[in-house]
Amino acid sequence: MKPWPPSADTTRLAMGAGLAIAIGLLIATILVAIWRAAGPAPSIELNIPGLLAGSLWQAGLTTSLSLGFGIGLAYALDRLNFRGRPFALALISAAIVAPGIIAAFAILSVWGRAGWVNGALEPFGLALPGTVFGLNGILLA
C-alpha cells in the first residue's frame, strides 16, 4: 500500500489524465455541435463527414510536412557547425514570433491571383488562377 499523500509522479499522472479527458470532451462537444448544426437545411447541403475527412487529410499532410522538414533541419543544425549558424538559428527563432497573418499576406502577394509569380506568367498565358486558395495554399504556408 502506498503512503498518503500521493507522490508527485501520481499527482502529475492524474493531472495529465484529467487534462486529456477534458480535451477529449471539448473535441467531442465541438463535433456534436457541428453535427447538430448540419441538421436539415432546406437550401444548403452540408457534407459533414466529407468536411471532417478533408480537415483531417489537410491536418495530417501539414503535420507530416512540418515534422519532416523540422526534424531534418533540426538534425542538420545540430550536427553542422558553420560560420552563419547563430544567424540561421536567430532567423528560425524569429519565425516563431512572426504573426501568421503576415505570412499569409506574403504568400498571397507572391502566389495569389495578383501576385508577382502570376504577373510574370500572365504574358505567356500561364497564369495560375486561385492556386493558393484551399489545400494548396495551406500546405504552401
PDB file of C-alpha atoms in Angstrom:
ATOM      1  CA  MET A   1       0.000   0.000   0.000  1.00  0.00           C
ATOM      2  CA  LYS A   2       1.337   3.408  -0.992  1.00  0.00           C
ATOM      3  CA  PRO A   3       1.659   6.150   1.610  1.00  0.00           C
ATOM      4  CA  TRP A   4      -0.625   9.154   1.700  1.00  0.00           C
ATOM      5  CA  PRO A   5      -0.298  11.851   0.317  1.00  0.00           C
ATOM      6  CA  PRO A   6       0.329  10.594  -3.200  1.00  0.00           C
ATOM      7  CA  SER A   7       3.736  11.144  -4.747  1.00  0.00           C
ATOM      8  CA  ALA A   8       4.447  13.895  -7.241  1.00  0.00           C
ATOM      9  CA  ASP A   9       4.500  11.322 -10.070  1.00  0.00           C
ATOM     10  CA  THR A  10       0.997  10.123  -9.182  1.00  0.00           C
ATOM     11  CA  THR A  11      -0.268  13.691  -8.958  1.00  0.00           C
ATOM     12  CA  ARG A  12       1.212  14.607 -12.344  1.00  0.00           C
ATOM     13  CA  LEU A  13      -0.220  11.451 -13.891  1.00  0.00           C
ATOM     14  CA  ALA A  14      -3.690  12.233 -12.513  1.00  0.00           C
ATOM     15  CA  MET A  15      -3.492  15.839 -13.708  1.00  0.00           C
ATOM     16  CA  GLY A  16      -2.365  14.705 -17.153  1.00  0.00           C
ATOM     17  CA  ALA A  17      -5.187  12.174 -17.378  1.00  0.00           C
ATOM     18  CA  GLY A  18      -7.701  14.807 -16.265  1.00  0.00           C
ATOM     19  CA  LEU A  19      -6.413  17.243 -18.871  1.00  0.00           C
ATOM     20  CA  ALA A  20      -6.563  14.585 -21.591  1.00  0.00           C
ATOM     21  CA  ILE A  21     -10.158  13.759 -20.638  1.00  0.00           C
ATOM     22  CA  ALA A  22     -11.063  17.484 -20.655  1.00  0.00           C
ATOM     23  CA  ILE A  23      -9.548  17.952 -24.105  1.00  0.00           C
ATOM     24  CA  GLY A  24     -11.351  14.848 -25.367  1.00  0.00           C
ATOM     25  CA  LEU A  25     -14.657  16.161 -24.011  1.00  0.00           C
ATOM     26  CA  LEU A  26     -14.021  19.539 -25.644  1.00  0.00           C
ATOM     27  CA  ILE A  27     -13.364  17.901 -29.009  1.00  0.00           C
ATOM     28  CA  ALA A  28     -16.443  15.688 -28.645  1.00  0.00           C
ATOM     29  CA  THR A  29     -18.565  18.721 -27.766  1.00  0.00           C
ATOM     30  CA  ILE A  30     -17.322  20.608 -30.822  1.00  0.00           C
ATOM     31  CA  LEU A  31     -18.025  17.629 -33.086  1.00  0.00           C
ATOM     32  CA  VAL A  32     -21.544  17.246 -31.656  1.00  0.00           C
ATOM     33  CA  ALA A  33     -22.162  20.973 -32.187  1.00  0.00           C
ATOM     34  CA  ILE A  34     -21.002  20.691 -35.804  1.00  0.00           C
ATOM     35  CA  TRP A  35     -23.170  17.624 -36.334  1.00  0.00           C
ATOM     36  CA  ARG A  36     -26.239  19.375 -34.876  1.00  0.00           C
ATOM     37  CA  ALA A  37     -25.571  22.490 -36.938  1.00  0.00           C
ATOM     38  CA  ALA A  38     -25.695  20.304 -40.020  1.00  0.00           C
ATOM     39  CA  GLY A  39     -29.307  19.434 -39.305  1.00  0.00           C
ATOM     40  CA  PRO A  40     -31.907  19.585 -42.040  1.00  0.00           C
ATOM     41  CA  ALA A  41     -31.309  22.725 -44.055  1.00  0.00           C
ATOM     42  CA  PRO A  42     -33.666  23.163 -46.997  1.00  0.00           C
ATOM     43  CA  SER A  43     -31.339  25.203 -49.204  1.00  0.00           C
ATOM     44  CA  ILE A  44     -27.857  24.085 -48.105  1.00  0.00           C
ATOM     45  CA  GLU A  45     -26.346  20.643 -48.410  1.00  0.00           C
ATOM     46  CA  LEU A  46     -23.664  20.107 -45.754  1.00  0.00           C
ATOM     47  CA  ASN A  47     -21.445  17.082 -46.065  1.00  0.00           C
ATOM     48  CA  ILE A  48     -20.107  16.915 -42.514  1.00  0.00           C
ATOM     49  CA  PRO A  49     -18.277  13.588 -42.949  1.00  0.00           C
ATOM     50  CA  GLY A  50     -16.659  14.977 -46.104  1.00  0.00           C
ATOM     51  CA  LEU A  51     -15.677  18.193 -44.333  1.00  0.00           C
ATOM     52  CA  LEU A  52     -14.219  16.268 -41.412  1.00  0.00           C
ATOM     53  CA  ALA A  53     -12.335  13.908 -43.739  1.00  0.00           C
ATOM     54  CA  GLY A  54     -10.920  16.865 -45.692  1.00  0.00           C
ATOM     55  CA  SER A  55      -9.886  18.619 -42.494  1.00  0.00           C
ATOM     56  CA  LEU A  56      -8.210  15.501 -41.163  1.00  0.00           C
ATOM     57  CA  TRP A  57      -6.425  14.962 -44.502  1.00  0.00           C
ATOM     58  CA  GLN A  58      -5.163  18.561 -44.549  1.00  0.00           C
ATOM     59  CA  ALA A  59      -4.096  18.423 -40.893  1.00  0.00           C
ATOM     60  CA  GLY A  60      -2.268  15.135 -41.447  1.00  0.00           C
ATOM     61  CA  LEU A  61      -0.437  16.430 -44.512  1.00  0.00           C
ATOM     62  CA  THR A  62       0.502  19.694 -42.802  1.00  0.00           C
ATOM     63  CA  THR A  63       1.746  17.883 -39.700  1.00  0.00           C
ATOM     64  CA  SER A  64       3.735  15.360 -41.745  1.00  0.00           C
ATOM     65  CA  LEU A  65       5.378  18.058 -43.860  1.00  0.00           C
ATOM     66  CA  SER A  66       6.179  20.216 -40.828  1.00  0.00           C
ATOM     67  CA  LEU A  67       7.649  17.318 -38.878  1.00  0.00           C
ATOM     68  CA  GLY A  68       9.637  16.050 -41.843  1.00  0.00           C
ATOM     69  CA  PHE A  69      11.234  19.380 -42.638  1.00  0.00           C
ATOM     70  CA  GLY A  70      11.599  20.342 -38.976  1.00  0.00           C
ATOM     71  CA  ILE A  71      13.303  17.126 -37.905  1.00  0.00           C
ATOM     72  CA  GLY A  72      15.651  17.246 -40.883  1.00  0.00           C
ATOM     73  CA  LEU A  73      16.550  20.867 -40.258  1.00  0.00           C
ATOM     74  CA  ALA A  74      16.998  20.329 -36.512  1.00  0.00           C
ATOM     75  CA  TYR A  75      19.264  17.343 -37.161  1.00  0.00           C
ATOM     76  CA  ALA A  76      21.339  19.269 -39.688  1.00  0.00           C
ATOM     77  CA  LEU A  77      21.698  22.327 -37.444  1.00  0.00           C
ATOM     78  CA  ASP A  78      22.653  20.126 -34.502  1.00  0.00           C
ATOM     79  CA  ARG A  79      25.363  18.318 -36.464  1.00  0.00           C
ATOM     80  CA  LEU A  80      26.790  21.133 -38.569  1.00  0.00           C
ATOM     81  CA  ASN A  81      28.999  23.946 -37.349  1.00  0.00           C
ATOM     82  CA  PHE A  82      29.381  26.795 -39.809  1.00  0.00           C
ATOM     83  CA  ARG A  83      30.086  30.496 -39.658  1.00  0.00           C
ATOM     84  CA  GLY A  84      26.480  31.702 -40.036  1.00  0.00           C
ATOM     85  CA  ARG A  85      24.927  29.142 -37.684  1.00  0.00           C
ATOM     86  CA  PRO A  86      23.962  31.630 -34.928  1.00  0.00           C
ATOM     87  CA  PHE A  87      22.391  33.921 -37.521  1.00  0.00           C
ATOM     88  CA  ALA A  88      20.478  30.994 -39.087  1.00  0.00           C
ATOM     89  CA  LEU A  89      19.205  29.955 -35.659  1.00  0.00           C
ATOM     90  CA  ALA A  90      18.157  33.537 -34.932  1.00  0.00           C
ATOM     91  CA  LEU A  91      16.214  33.684 -38.208  1.00  0.00           C
ATOM     92  CA  ILE A  92      14.474  30.408 -37.444  1.00  0.00           C
ATOM     93  CA  SER A  93      13.649  31.599 -33.926  1.00  0.00           C
ATOM     94  CA  ALA A  94      12.269  34.864 -35.280  1.00  0.00           C
ATOM     95  CA  ALA A  95       9.783  32.888 -37.375  1.00  0.00           C
ATOM     96  CA  ILE A  96       8.200  31.597 -34.184  1.00  0.00           C
ATOM     97  CA  VAL A  97       7.144  35.077 -33.084  1.00  0.00           C
ATOM     98  CA  ALA A  98       6.119  36.372 -36.523  1.00  0.00           C
ATOM     99  CA  PRO A  99       2.335  36.648 -36.816  1.00  0.00           C
ATOM    100  CA  GLY A 100       0.680  34.192 -39.159  1.00  0.00           C
ATOM    101  CA  ILE A 101      -1.258  36.887 -40.951  1.00  0.00           C
ATOM    102  CA  ILE A 102       1.957  38.432 -42.254  1.00  0.00           C
ATOM    103  CA  ALA A 103       2.983  35.063 -43.686  1.00  0.00           C
ATOM    104  CA  ALA A 104      -0.442  34.672 -45.301  1.00  0.00           C
ATOM    105  CA  PHE A 105      -0.235  38.096 -46.958  1.00  0.00           C
ATOM    106  CA  ALA A 106       3.293  37.339 -48.138  1.00  0.00           C
ATOM    107  CA  ILE A 107       2.183  34.086 -49.750  1.00  0.00           C
ATOM    108  CA  LEU A 108      -0.764  35.830 -51.380  1.00  0.00           C
ATOM    109  CA  SER A 109       1.450  38.624 -52.692  1.00  0.00           C
ATOM    110  CA  VAL A 110       3.767  36.099 -54.318  1.00  0.00           C
ATOM    111  CA  TRP A 111       1.463  33.250 -55.399  1.00  0.00           C
ATOM    112  CA  GLY A 112      -2.012  34.846 -55.366  1.00  0.00           C
ATOM    113  CA  ARG A 113      -4.083  35.983 -58.322  1.00  0.00           C
ATOM    114  CA  ALA A 114      -2.367  39.384 -58.295  1.00  0.00           C
ATOM    115  CA  GLY A 115       0.988  38.028 -57.079  1.00  0.00           C
ATOM    116  CA  TRP A 116       4.261  38.634 -58.853  1.00  0.00           C
ATOM    117  CA  VAL A 117       4.559  34.974 -59.942  1.00  0.00           C
ATOM    118  CA  ASN A 118       1.227  35.165 -61.765  1.00  0.00           C
ATOM    119  CA  GLY A 119       2.144  38.627 -63.041  1.00  0.00           C
ATOM    120  CA  ALA A 120       5.297  37.204 -64.597  1.00  0.00           C
ATOM    121  CA  LEU A 121       3.454  34.209 -66.086  1.00  0.00           C
ATOM    122  CA  GLU A 122       0.436  36.149 -67.383  1.00  0.00           C
ATOM    123  CA  PRO A 123       2.046  37.491 -70.609  1.00  0.00           C
ATOM    124  CA  PHE A 124       2.740  33.893 -71.598  1.00  0.00           C
ATOM    125  CA  GLY A 125      -0.817  32.751 -70.829  1.00  0.00           C
ATOM    126  CA  LEU A 126       0.410  30.594 -67.957  1.00  0.00           C
ATOM    127  CA  ALA A 127      -1.180  32.441 -65.017  1.00  0.00           C
ATOM    128  CA  LEU A 128      -2.322  30.168 -62.217  1.00  0.00           C
ATOM    129  CA  PRO A 129      -5.707  31.480 -61.046  1.00  0.00           C
ATOM    130  CA  GLY A 130      -6.598  30.680 -57.465  1.00  0.00           C
ATOM    131  CA  THR A 131      -3.938  28.065 -56.806  1.00  0.00           C
ATOM    132  CA  VAL A 132      -3.118  29.304 -53.301  1.00  0.00           C
ATOM    133  CA  PHE A 133      -6.684  29.110 -52.108  1.00  0.00           C
ATOM    134  CA  GLY A 134      -7.639  25.861 -50.430  1.00  0.00           C
ATOM    135  CA  LEU A 135      -5.419  22.893 -49.661  1.00  0.00           C
ATOM    136  CA  ASN A 136      -2.557  24.081 -51.892  1.00  0.00           C
ATOM    137  CA  GLY A 137      -2.259  27.397 -50.057  1.00  0.00           C
ATOM    138  CA  ILE A 138      -2.450  25.783 -46.635  1.00  0.00           C
ATOM    139  CA  LEU A 139       0.327  23.335 -47.496  1.00  0.00           C
ATOM    140  CA  LEU A 140       2.396  26.087 -49.089  1.00  0.00           C
ATOM    141  CA  ALA A 141       2.087  28.145 -45.904  1.00  0.00           C
TER     142      ALA A 141
END
